[in-house]
Amino acid sequence: MPAITPIHYLILAAALFALGTIGVLTRRNVVIVLMSIELILNAVNLNLVAFSRLWGLQGQVFAIFVITDAAAEAAVGLGILIAFFRNKETINVDEVDLLKW
Amino acid sequence: MTPVATSFFFYFLSALALSGGVLVITRRNPVHSALALILTLLALAGIYLMLYAPFVAGVQIILYAGGIMVLFLFVIMLVNVGRVEKEKQFNQQWIVSFVAALGLGILFVVIFTKSPLLRQIAQKPPAQLVESSNTQEIGNWLYGQYMLSFEIASLLLLVAIVGAVVMAKKRV
Amino acid sequence: MLDYITSYLNANVTPGQAGNMFWAFVYIMVVFLGISLAVVAMNWLERKALAHMQVRLGPMRVGPHGLLQPIADAIKLLLKEDIIPERADKAVFWLAPFMVVMAAFTTYIVVPFGPTHAITDMNIGILFMLGVSSLGVLGIVMAGWASNSNYPLIGALRSSAQMISYEVAMGMAVVSAVLMTSLNDKGIGTLSMIGIVQAQQEQGIWFVFKYFPLGLIAFVIFAIAMVAETNRAPFDLPEAESELTAGFHTEYSGFRWSLFMLGEYAAMIAVSSVAVTLWLGGWLRPFPNTLTGPGWDFLFSLFPGATFLLLAGFTFLGVMRMPKHPYFKIQTIGLGAFGGALGLIGLILFVPLVRDRVQDIYWFVAKVAVFMYLYIWYRATFPRYRFDQLMKVGWKVLLPTSIAALIATAIVGVVLK
């Protein structure tokens, strides 16, 4: 078993990023798209914390800010979803195709 | 204190995280996807503990797994549309997006393993992160050098709270 | 191998910090068995104490004074039929009670029963406890949704909304207590549970009495929020039987329901441990810095044995008041044996070798037991809050008060340094 270098963590983060991107581009359910965005943000966080192991604590401080922003973005995104669902009764991204209704 | 059996824990936790990620994007039922995402978040919290980042791990468990995922589950239950079960799951361009995202991931992996600069960076000795004073040092950074970012983040949270409440409340 | 085991015995740290997996496993087993025993005892105590507060007797038939009632309940629950609703989501239905129990039991990793008597001591101890106990909310939401029925869904949404509302006030009160740990010479506080109790020992005062009444306000806010956090009376609208037909655990029967009950009692003991550690001085005996000296130490070290002898005395009083009828002979003998066992434990606790080692654990457990009795007292005394009153109290009363207490503590702490 080779020792675990930061490259291992970067590869794991890249895999999670790819999975999140597939989810965002492929799924039709809005909630699952938002959850895939959270996967992408977590991959970025893992990258930051892995490098902070090498270079000092700034990476972890940045990771805390990323988590805070992810919370704010999830709240606003789900608020938009609820407001939209009240009008059109669907949670399909393909049906969000009008600029005004 | 050196961690015990690091490579076993790394492979175990990364297997959990990756399987959770795959389950998130493939389940038809959004509640199952949310539970798989919780599994991924908890596995990542374990990985942060291995990287000498206990405070980030604690914040991840409290905020992400205990806060954001509860929000997701609430919204999933409030917009519980019955016909979700019978619709198509993946959209029309799923082949192209699958290939593109997979290509992006493979590109990242190739860059990470073949780049000489990255290998040189990864071989320098790790920084002396003391685990027992991690929170205190993060507090020093947050309230010292990054005070402006801290205040902006709190303002952002205020804006998000007000925005979410305004958008989601009932129109009287 | 043997010296791996004995090398820990002279160390002055918790097994997690020493990296000794064998002793960590032993501590985990001891804590697990202790919590299970405490939940069983709590079940009995709740029924008897509630009954006596309502001027009736409670369970008296199953054992002498109902002492074997929890065992009868456990056997009944294990033998009951396991009913799963037809269109319930089976995977989530199965997973929800385990989530609640795991969240409740994982918090005990950092609970300090003594300066080295914890499973481990994390740098982020109190943050870990708050975070893992907020994972229990997920279990409740899953339980309500997976039952595929209206009452459990409404009960689960109400229960989880209540829990996350009171978590915010709890967090603010905890921050105010952690702030007080930083009022030492170096100006550096700590989040670790053992460090918080050691800070109280160094500053010579339990944090509930510090900067009176600020410590007391934070303590009272936490005490109210922790009752709401564990869905207990008077905040038990989501799971009361007369309101929503038992709320989120309506569709659970038999062993799964007992897992929910186990998780609820374990969470009660866990948040009581947090309150005891943060404000009431953890394992410290009363007056740790003012009444010092070998005389006072000896007096306070007699308390464990005296407590058990007092309990044995009450048991023998009960034996003497048993009816003198042949039907009751077995019960009388059983109760006498129980009293004898309690007395024996009390006498063992007087032995000096045991006496010194058991001090910390005894004071901690005694304080947590006081909180458990308060839980039962609240249930017997207070009427239930309506749900909108509950949310109003959580957001409009507790949260501003806790933020005000935090700011006042910070100002007073800086001014008085």
XYZ file of C-alpha atoms in Angstrom:
690
model
C 0.000 0.000 0.000
C 1.690 3.213 -1.067
C 1.520 6.112 1.299
C -1.387 8.451 0.872
C -0.092 11.577 -0.838
C -2.180 14.694 -1.501
C -2.484 13.465 -5.108
C -4.836 10.754 -3.839
C -7.113 13.360 -2.320
C -7.029 15.376 -5.539
C -8.076 12.361 -7.578
C -10.968 11.696 -5.177
C -12.008 15.339 -5.476
C -11.841 15.135 -9.276
C -14.018 12.017 -9.256
C -16.621 13.704 -7.043
C -16.502 16.781 -9.285
C -17.127 14.653 -12.379
C -20.030 12.868 -10.685
C -21.558 16.193 -9.672
C -21.191 17.559 -13.200
C -22.874 14.485 -14.652
C -25.712 14.999 -12.209
C -26.175 18.661 -13.072
C -26.153 18.075 -16.812
C -28.185 14.885 -16.930
C -30.994 14.828 -14.387
C -34.442 16.321 -14.874
C -35.423 16.720 -11.272
C -34.557 20.172 -9.917
C -33.853 18.953 -6.392
C -31.362 16.370 -7.622
C -29.644 19.018 -9.757
C -29.245 21.161 -6.629
C -27.840 18.179 -4.750
C -25.316 17.581 -7.532
C -24.218 21.202 -7.162
C -23.602 20.458 -3.488
C -21.443 17.489 -4.589
C -19.359 19.828 -6.748
C -18.901 22.236 -3.837
C -17.804 19.390 -1.601
C -15.231 18.288 -4.156
C -13.815 21.820 -4.140
C -13.756 21.785 -0.341
C -11.821 18.533 -0.302
C -9.296 20.051 -2.682
C -8.863 23.101 -0.441
C -8.447 21.107 2.759
C -6.016 18.653 1.112
C -3.784 21.491 0.040
C -4.054 23.229 3.379
C -2.300 20.164 4.783
C 0.737 21.274 2.792
C 0.581 25.006 3.055
C -1.045 26.114 6.294
C -4.478 26.886 7.607
C -5.697 29.338 4.985
C -7.196 26.485 2.985
C -9.356 25.437 5.895
C -10.552 29.001 6.466
C -11.525 29.210 2.810
C -13.302 25.846 3.108
C -15.404 27.250 5.965
C -16.400 30.169 3.775
C -17.316 27.783 0.945
C -19.568 25.792 3.284
C -21.255 29.006 4.439
C -21.879 30.118 0.877
C -23.166 26.678 -0.073
C -25.746 26.950 2.710
C -26.891 30.369 1.518
C -27.079 29.197 -2.085
C -29.034 26.053 -1.210
C -31.533 28.108 0.769
C -32.085 30.597 -2.044
C -32.227 27.861 -4.691
C -34.847 25.916 -2.772
C -36.815 29.122 -2.192
C -36.857 29.694 -5.941
C -37.979 26.087 -6.409
C -40.873 26.498 -3.997
C -41.960 29.779 -5.574
C -41.851 28.196 -9.013
C -43.622 25.038 -7.897
C -46.475 27.108 -6.541
C -47.165 28.388 -10.045
C -46.491 25.521 -12.323
C -46.814 22.277 -10.254
C -43.725 20.658 -11.743
C -40.152 20.035 -10.659
C -38.792 19.301 -14.077
C -35.976 21.496 -15.337
C -37.107 20.948 -18.912
C -40.394 22.657 -18.194
C -38.821 25.851 -16.839
C -38.757 27.306 -20.321
C -40.682 30.567 -20.153
C -39.263 33.899 -19.162
C -42.628 35.112 -17.965
C -45.917 33.395 -17.309
C -0.366 11.613 17.440
C 0.105 9.899 14.103
C -3.064 8.518 12.642
C -3.563 4.767 12.778
C -4.007 2.766 9.559
C -4.345 5.838 7.392
C -4.510 4.117 4.034
C -7.239 1.729 5.167
C -9.385 4.615 6.395
C -8.701 6.655 3.271
C -9.767 3.895 0.896
C -12.776 2.982 3.010
C -13.999 6.574 3.332
C -13.362 7.401 -0.309
C -15.260 4.262 -1.362
C -18.164 5.450 0.797
C -17.988 8.951 -0.662
C -17.835 7.754 -4.268
C -20.646 5.244 -3.856
C -22.737 7.958 -2.223
C -21.987 10.247 -5.151
C -22.999 7.623 -7.700
C -26.227 6.947 -5.801
C -27.045 10.670 -5.693
C -27.070 11.014 -9.451
C -28.761 7.739 -10.289
C -31.684 7.272 -7.888
C -35.177 7.990 -9.129
C -36.503 8.906 -5.702
C -35.144 12.257 -4.457
C -35.281 11.129 -0.822
C -32.901 8.277 -1.601
C -30.593 10.748 -3.340
C -30.666 12.975 -0.277
C -29.741 10.061 1.986
C -26.878 9.110 -0.324
C -25.672 12.706 -0.211
C -25.704 12.563 3.597
C -23.508 9.449 3.368
C -21.078 11.320 1.102
C -20.982 14.321 3.438
C -20.260 12.196 6.497
C -17.520 10.291 4.635
C -15.946 13.600 3.631
C -16.107 14.772 7.241
C -14.114 11.669 8.157
C -11.559 12.500 5.461
C -11.234 16.037 6.822
C -10.476 14.549 10.240
C -7.676 12.555 8.618
C -6.309 15.749 7.061
C -5.842 17.360 10.492
C -8.853 19.630 9.978
C -11.173 18.834 12.907
C -12.935 22.199 12.875
C -13.865 21.926 9.201
C -15.096 18.379 9.873
C -17.263 19.620 12.751
C -18.640 22.493 10.647
C -19.360 20.062 7.813
C -21.360 17.771 10.109
C -23.323 20.580 11.755
C -23.989 22.796 8.742
C -24.010 20.466 5.782
C -25.308 17.143 7.083
C -27.393 18.559 9.915
C -28.635 21.786 8.357
C -28.610 21.883 4.579
C -29.744 18.279 4.179
C -32.642 18.830 6.581
C -33.595 21.806 4.383
C -33.428 19.590 1.299
C -35.558 16.890 2.910
C -38.157 19.438 3.995
C -38.454 20.838 0.485
C -38.595 17.354 -1.065
C -41.491 16.503 1.186
C -43.296 19.769 0.523
C -43.084 19.422 -3.267
C -43.880 15.738 -3.205
C -45.193 15.292 -6.720
C -46.654 11.847 -7.280
C -45.987 11.730 -10.965
C -42.224 12.011 -10.429
C -42.195 8.259 -10.057
C -43.436 7.626 -13.583
C -41.499 10.194 -15.590
C -38.255 9.844 -17.451
C -35.274 10.219 -15.221
C -32.532 11.440 -17.507
C -32.978 14.177 -20.065
C -32.428 13.985 -23.809
C -28.798 14.921 -23.985
C -27.597 12.494 -21.356
C -25.073 10.744 -23.582
C -23.273 13.923 -24.563
C -23.183 15.278 -21.027
C -22.040 11.952 -19.616
C -19.157 11.774 -22.088
C -18.240 15.407 -21.552
C -18.213 15.205 -17.756
C -16.336 11.908 -17.809
C -13.815 13.465 -20.167
C -13.405 16.369 -17.765
C -12.787 13.986 -14.873
C -10.261 11.964 -16.835
C -8.536 15.184 -17.869
C -8.214 16.171 -14.213
C -6.811 12.780 -13.231
C -4.291 12.815 -16.058
C -3.130 16.310 -15.094
C -2.799 15.334 -11.449
C -0.786 12.190 -12.046
C 1.452 13.317 -14.886
C 2.327 16.855 -13.956
C 5.891 17.174 -12.613
C 5.178 20.457 -10.823
C 2.316 18.910 -8.869
C 4.396 15.900 -7.966
C 7.127 18.184 -6.684
C 4.623 20.170 -4.635
C 3.090 17.029 -3.179
C 6.416 15.711 -2.060
C 7.350 18.579 0.163
C 6.885 17.758 3.827
C 3.428 18.497 5.175
C 2.956 21.622 7.243
C 3.137 21.153 10.969
C -0.562 21.309 11.702
C -1.144 20.832 15.390
C -4.487 19.188 15.897
C -5.070 20.306 19.460
C -5.044 24.022 18.695
C -6.696 23.921 15.291
C -9.829 25.781 16.359
C -7.886 28.502 18.119
C -5.705 29.147 15.074
C -8.661 29.207 12.700
C -10.264 31.712 15.061
C -7.131 33.852 14.872
C -7.193 33.775 11.073
C -10.954 34.437 10.827
C -11.011 37.365 13.194
C -7.604 38.695 12.255
C -6.634 38.694 8.641
C -9.902 37.536 7.082
C -12.217 39.761 9.093
C -13.592 41.487 5.996
C -14.482 38.169 4.342
C -16.134 37.095 7.575
C -18.323 40.186 7.669
C -19.201 39.836 4.003
C -20.142 36.187 4.557
C -22.469 37.148 7.404
C -24.048 39.833 5.207
C -24.487 37.223 2.486
C -26.264 34.936 4.915
C -28.570 37.772 5.945
C -29.422 38.472 2.309
C -30.044 34.771 1.693
C -32.359 34.489 4.710
C -34.394 37.517 3.703
C -34.535 36.400 0.079
C -35.596 32.851 0.872
C -38.304 34.018 3.275
C -39.665 36.553 0.781
C -39.746 34.047 -2.047
C -41.215 31.126 -0.200
C -43.862 32.721 1.955
C -47.513 32.672 1.089
C -48.854 35.515 -0.965
C -51.586 36.957 1.199
C 0.490 -7.715 23.642
C 0.147 -7.657 27.409
C 2.286 -4.571 27.714
C 0.132 -2.922 25.031
C -2.703 -3.340 27.511
C -0.811 -2.379 30.642
C 1.084 0.500 29.071
C -2.056 2.592 29.152
C -2.676 2.154 32.866
C -0.032 4.663 33.847
C -0.875 7.181 31.156
C -2.672 10.314 32.133
C -4.816 10.783 29.058
C -7.964 9.332 27.587
C -7.602 6.147 25.512
C -8.398 7.978 22.285
C -5.575 10.424 22.837
C -3.174 7.667 23.814
C -4.084 5.754 20.674
C -4.735 2.602 22.681
C -7.447 0.747 20.820
C -7.965 -2.009 23.376
C -8.770 0.362 26.229
C -10.830 2.574 23.927
C -12.916 -0.477 23.098
C -13.275 -1.330 26.805
C -14.396 2.218 27.579
C -16.877 2.128 24.680
C -18.364 -1.119 25.993
C -18.619 0.243 29.526
C -20.283 3.462 28.356
C -22.677 1.550 26.092
C -23.735 -0.814 28.877
C -24.004 2.068 31.325
C -26.258 4.064 29.012
C -28.469 1.059 28.329
C -28.789 0.418 32.060
C -29.559 4.089 32.616
C -32.286 3.999 29.959
C -33.860 0.961 31.618
C -33.725 2.600 35.039
C -35.069 5.832 33.551
C -38.060 3.963 32.137
C -38.946 2.614 35.569
C -38.247 5.892 37.357
C -40.393 7.849 34.925
C -43.444 5.673 35.449
C -43.057 5.540 39.236
C -42.244 9.231 39.706
C -45.021 10.392 37.360
C -47.438 8.129 39.187
C -46.482 9.390 42.629
C -46.744 12.983 41.433
C -50.252 12.167 40.225
C -51.174 10.587 43.598
C -51.239 7.029 42.374
C -48.812 4.153 42.680
C -47.577 3.199 39.245
C -46.433 -0.300 38.374
C -46.493 -2.459 41.504
C -47.234 -5.946 40.279
C -44.474 -7.097 37.993
C -41.670 -7.118 40.522
C -41.539 -5.678 44.001
C -42.655 -2.092 43.482
C -42.543 -2.647 39.728
C -38.778 -3.046 39.567
C -39.008 -5.730 36.895
C -41.454 -3.701 34.768
C -38.814 -2.481 32.257
C -37.726 -6.067 31.660
C -41.339 -7.076 31.030
C -41.715 -4.135 28.629
C -38.562 -5.107 26.773
C -39.708 -8.725 26.393
C -43.131 -7.604 25.177
C -41.623 -5.237 22.610
C -39.223 -7.858 21.324
C -41.977 -10.413 20.855
C -44.438 -8.075 19.133
C -45.219 -8.439 15.470
C -43.175 -6.180 13.227
C -45.691 -4.364 11.062
C -44.507 -2.401 8.036
C -47.130 -0.334 6.182
C -47.796 -1.665 2.718
C -46.671 1.266 0.632
C -43.974 2.457 2.977
C -40.503 2.948 1.609
C -38.869 -0.126 3.111
C -35.233 0.945 3.016
C -35.864 4.342 4.594
C -38.375 2.827 7.057
C -35.703 0.416 8.228
C -32.953 3.049 8.350
C -34.740 5.783 10.325
C -34.615 4.263 13.852
C -30.983 3.302 13.361
C -30.169 6.890 12.387
C -31.785 8.194 15.578
C -30.036 5.633 17.793
C -26.647 6.098 16.109
C -26.855 9.873 16.412
C -27.759 9.586 20.085
C -25.073 7.056 20.972
C -22.191 8.528 18.956
C -22.267 11.668 21.076
C -20.989 9.700 24.052
C -17.506 9.506 22.569
C -16.557 12.864 24.031
C -18.637 12.920 27.237
C -16.157 13.350 30.106
C -16.845 11.313 33.215
C -13.539 12.396 34.719
C -10.289 14.102 33.704
C -9.114 10.971 31.923
C -12.371 9.009 31.955
C -13.644 9.751 28.487
C -13.432 7.621 25.362
C -11.513 10.386 23.677
C -11.056 14.096 23.973
C -11.431 15.869 20.668
C -10.304 19.419 20.136
C -13.817 20.193 18.912
C -15.634 18.195 21.609
C -18.679 20.384 22.169
C -18.998 21.130 18.426
C -18.961 17.396 17.707
C -21.688 16.739 20.269
C -23.961 19.477 18.915
C -23.366 18.356 15.346
C -23.976 14.664 15.857
C -27.100 15.295 17.913
C -28.435 17.351 15.016
C -28.146 14.225 12.858
C -31.016 12.798 14.890
C -33.335 15.293 13.191
C -32.628 13.516 9.911
C -33.728 10.214 11.420
C -37.017 11.720 12.541
C -37.708 13.282 9.138
C -36.963 9.964 7.454
C -39.261 8.118 9.870
C -42.156 10.443 9.200
C -41.754 10.359 5.440
C -41.196 6.633 5.118
C -44.405 5.790 6.948
C -46.398 7.044 3.966
C -49.221 8.241 6.171
C -50.523 11.667 7.090
C -50.140 11.843 10.834
C -46.527 10.681 10.892
C -45.603 13.117 8.124
C -47.091 16.120 9.925
C -45.604 14.943 13.201
C -42.161 14.517 11.653
C -42.220 17.949 10.007
C -43.351 19.624 13.197
C -40.877 17.730 15.322
C -37.918 18.487 13.092
C -38.929 22.155 12.721
C -39.032 22.405 16.507
C -35.671 20.677 16.906
C -33.807 22.845 14.428
C -35.343 26.003 15.897
C -34.178 25.221 19.407
C -30.755 24.089 18.195
C -29.952 27.712 17.341
C -30.716 28.948 20.858
C -28.768 25.992 22.278
C -25.783 26.886 20.113
C -25.803 30.493 21.282
C -25.946 29.443 24.930
C -23.063 27.015 24.345
C -21.015 29.795 22.715
C -21.594 31.949 25.779
C -20.246 29.188 28.022
C -17.251 28.542 25.758
C -16.561 32.286 25.863
C -16.169 32.033 29.607
C -13.426 29.434 29.226
C -11.227 32.002 27.521
C -11.157 34.283 30.559
C -7.864 32.879 31.769
C -4.367 34.366 31.727
C -3.507 33.394 28.184
C -6.836 34.528 26.782
C -7.256 31.265 24.885
C -10.412 29.242 25.330
C -11.146 25.677 24.330
C -13.938 23.663 22.760
C -12.864 20.351 24.247
C -15.182 19.013 26.941
C -12.394 18.091 29.335
C -10.816 21.503 28.756
C -14.070 23.287 29.649
C -14.309 21.518 33.002
C -10.629 22.186 33.659
C -11.248 25.858 32.907
C -13.979 25.853 35.540
C -11.547 24.229 37.935
C -8.859 26.838 37.231
C -11.200 29.790 37.473
C -12.542 28.380 40.694
C -16.200 28.805 39.928
C -18.854 26.813 38.145
C -19.884 28.705 35.025
C -23.500 28.807 36.148
C -22.478 31.180 38.939
C -19.951 33.209 36.972
C -20.835 36.888 36.356
C -24.116 36.346 38.070
C -26.753 36.368 36.466
C -25.208 35.952 33.017
C -24.062 32.380 33.505
C -27.424 31.542 35.021
C -29.315 33.035 32.072
C -27.276 31.019 29.589
C -27.792 27.890 31.684
C -31.557 28.389 31.886
C -31.770 29.009 28.129
C -29.858 25.800 27.488
C -31.998 23.882 29.977
C -35.192 24.989 28.226
C -33.797 24.443 24.734
C -32.542 20.965 25.571
C -36.014 19.893 26.712
C -37.402 21.123 23.390
C -34.554 19.524 21.492
C -35.388 16.061 22.807
C -39.127 16.430 22.162
C -40.053 16.088 25.819
C -42.854 17.729 27.755
C -43.866 20.516 27.709
C -42.635 20.591 24.096
C -43.889 17.175 23.076
C -46.745 18.177 20.770
C -45.336 16.226 17.810
C -45.306 12.951 19.672
C -47.980 13.234 22.320
C -50.565 10.527 22.159
C -53.582 12.740 22.430
C -52.518 15.115 19.696
C -51.187 13.394 16.636
C -51.594 9.742 17.565
C -47.929 9.485 18.518
C -46.586 11.549 15.650
C -43.623 10.298 13.678
C -43.420 6.893 15.326
C -47.077 5.970 14.841
C -46.428 3.267 12.281
C -43.525 1.714 14.141
C -44.238 -1.300 16.335
C -42.280 -3.663 18.496
C -38.539 -3.512 18.372
C -38.330 -0.502 16.041
C -40.407 1.587 18.421
C -38.193 0.584 21.299
C -35.212 1.818 19.263
C -36.870 5.235 19.032
C -37.473 5.258 22.748
C -33.889 4.181 23.391
C -32.614 6.962 21.144
C -34.818 9.534 22.859
C -33.654 8.643 26.366
C -30.028 8.423 25.277
C -30.314 11.873 23.688
C -31.809 13.193 26.939
C -28.843 11.890 28.911
C -26.423 13.266 26.300
C -27.749 16.836 26.345
C -27.925 16.696 30.153
C -24.245 15.728 30.115
C -23.543 18.775 27.952
C -25.379 21.023 30.407
C -23.549 19.485 33.363
C -20.151 19.812 31.677
C -20.585 23.358 30.478
C -22.221 24.984 33.467
C -22.321 22.719 36.474
C -18.649 21.823 36.645
C -18.685 18.326 35.168
C -16.946 15.931 37.503
C -15.945 18.546 40.100
C -17.324 18.138 43.568
C -19.240 21.069 45.054
C -16.994 23.910 46.177
C -13.811 22.574 44.588
C -11.697 25.639 45.361
C -13.256 27.266 48.387
C -13.637 24.308 50.703
C -10.291 22.589 50.253
C -8.203 20.622 52.632
C -8.069 16.953 53.627
C -11.035 17.244 55.979
C -13.386 18.561 53.328
C -11.981 16.116 50.764
C -12.722 13.244 53.102
C -16.231 14.505 53.771
C -17.096 14.808 50.121
C -15.533 11.459 49.335
C -18.063 9.801 51.626
C -20.953 10.853 49.406
C -20.960 7.909 46.946
C -21.145 5.271 49.639
C -23.631 7.313 51.627
C -25.914 7.638 48.592
C -26.063 3.909 48.032
C -26.593 3.241 51.729
C -29.463 5.745 51.699
C -31.033 3.943 48.739
C -30.574 0.628 50.543
C -32.264 2.145 53.578
C -35.281 3.181 51.529
C -35.447 -0.306 50.054
C -35.466 -1.925 53.484
C -38.177 0.525 54.533
C -40.174 -0.738 51.578
C -39.477 -4.315 52.649
C -40.866 -3.641 56.086
C -44.010 -2.097 54.618
C -44.719 -5.068 52.360
C -47.994 -6.895 53.156
C -47.442 -9.893 55.415
C -49.194 -12.426 53.201
C -47.735 -15.615 51.716
C -48.398 -14.355 48.178
C -45.876 -11.609 48.718
C -43.087 -13.758 50.120
C -41.112 -13.940 46.881
C -41.444 -10.209 46.300
C -40.322 -9.439 49.836
C -37.292 -11.670 49.482
C -36.507 -10.122 46.065
C -36.748 -6.597 47.415
C -34.621 -7.536 50.395
C -31.981 -8.989 48.085
C -32.057 -5.806 45.997
C -31.610 -3.720 49.137
C -28.787 -5.984 50.208
C -27.051 -5.535 46.855
C -27.364 -1.748 47.104
C -25.990 -1.799 50.628
C -23.094 -3.972 49.534
C -22.224 -1.544 46.742
C -22.424 1.277 49.259
C -20.044 -0.494 51.608
C -17.612 -1.243 48.772
C -17.633 2.458 47.907
C -16.380 3.260 51.375
C -13.152 1.339 50.818
C -10.419 4.001 50.392
C -8.930 2.394 47.271
C -12.271 2.502 45.449
C -13.330 5.764 47.028
C -10.658 7.896 45.408
C -11.159 6.494 41.950
C -14.919 6.754 41.846
C -15.254 10.399 42.936
C -15.321 12.042 39.505
C -17.692 9.531 37.966
C -20.036 9.727 40.938
C -20.392 13.524 40.925
C -20.931 13.610 37.171
C -23.571 10.868 37.252
C -25.269 12.458 40.266
C -25.639 15.787 38.468
C -26.960 14.112 35.313
C -29.414 12.156 37.496
C -30.723 15.442 38.903
C -31.410 16.568 35.327
C -33.224 13.321 34.548
C -35.455 13.843 37.563
C -36.127 17.395 36.370
C -37.243 16.013 32.996
C -39.788 13.778 34.736
C -40.887 16.652 36.960
C -41.492 18.898 33.933
C -43.558 16.189 32.312
C -45.799 15.886 35.355
C -46.174 19.586 35.958
C -46.370 21.663 32.792
C -49.174 21.706 30.240
C -48.237 21.196 26.655
C -47.307 24.070 24.340
C -49.299 24.520 21.171
C -47.092 24.374 18.105
C -47.208 28.047 17.185
C -46.564 29.017 20.802
C -43.625 26.631 20.763
C -42.075 28.217 17.669
C -42.761 31.689 19.023
C -40.919 30.876 22.244
C -38.006 29.382 20.324
C -37.445 32.190 17.879
C -38.804 35.291 19.593
C -37.912 34.689 23.230
C -34.994 32.289 23.564
C -32.877 33.374 20.615
C -32.775 37.142 21.371
C -32.206 36.414 25.055
C -29.304 34.088 24.303
C -27.703 36.567 21.894
C -28.106 39.325 24.487
C -26.570 37.108 27.162
C -23.651 36.307 24.836
C -22.955 39.974 24.098
C -23.296 40.901 27.776
C -20.914 38.083 28.786
C -18.382 39.246 26.222
C -18.570 42.876 27.374
C -18.337 41.986 31.058
C -15.501 39.574 30.390
C -13.450 42.184 28.546
C -14.190 44.942 31.057
C -13.343 42.854 34.092
C -10.039 41.488 32.765
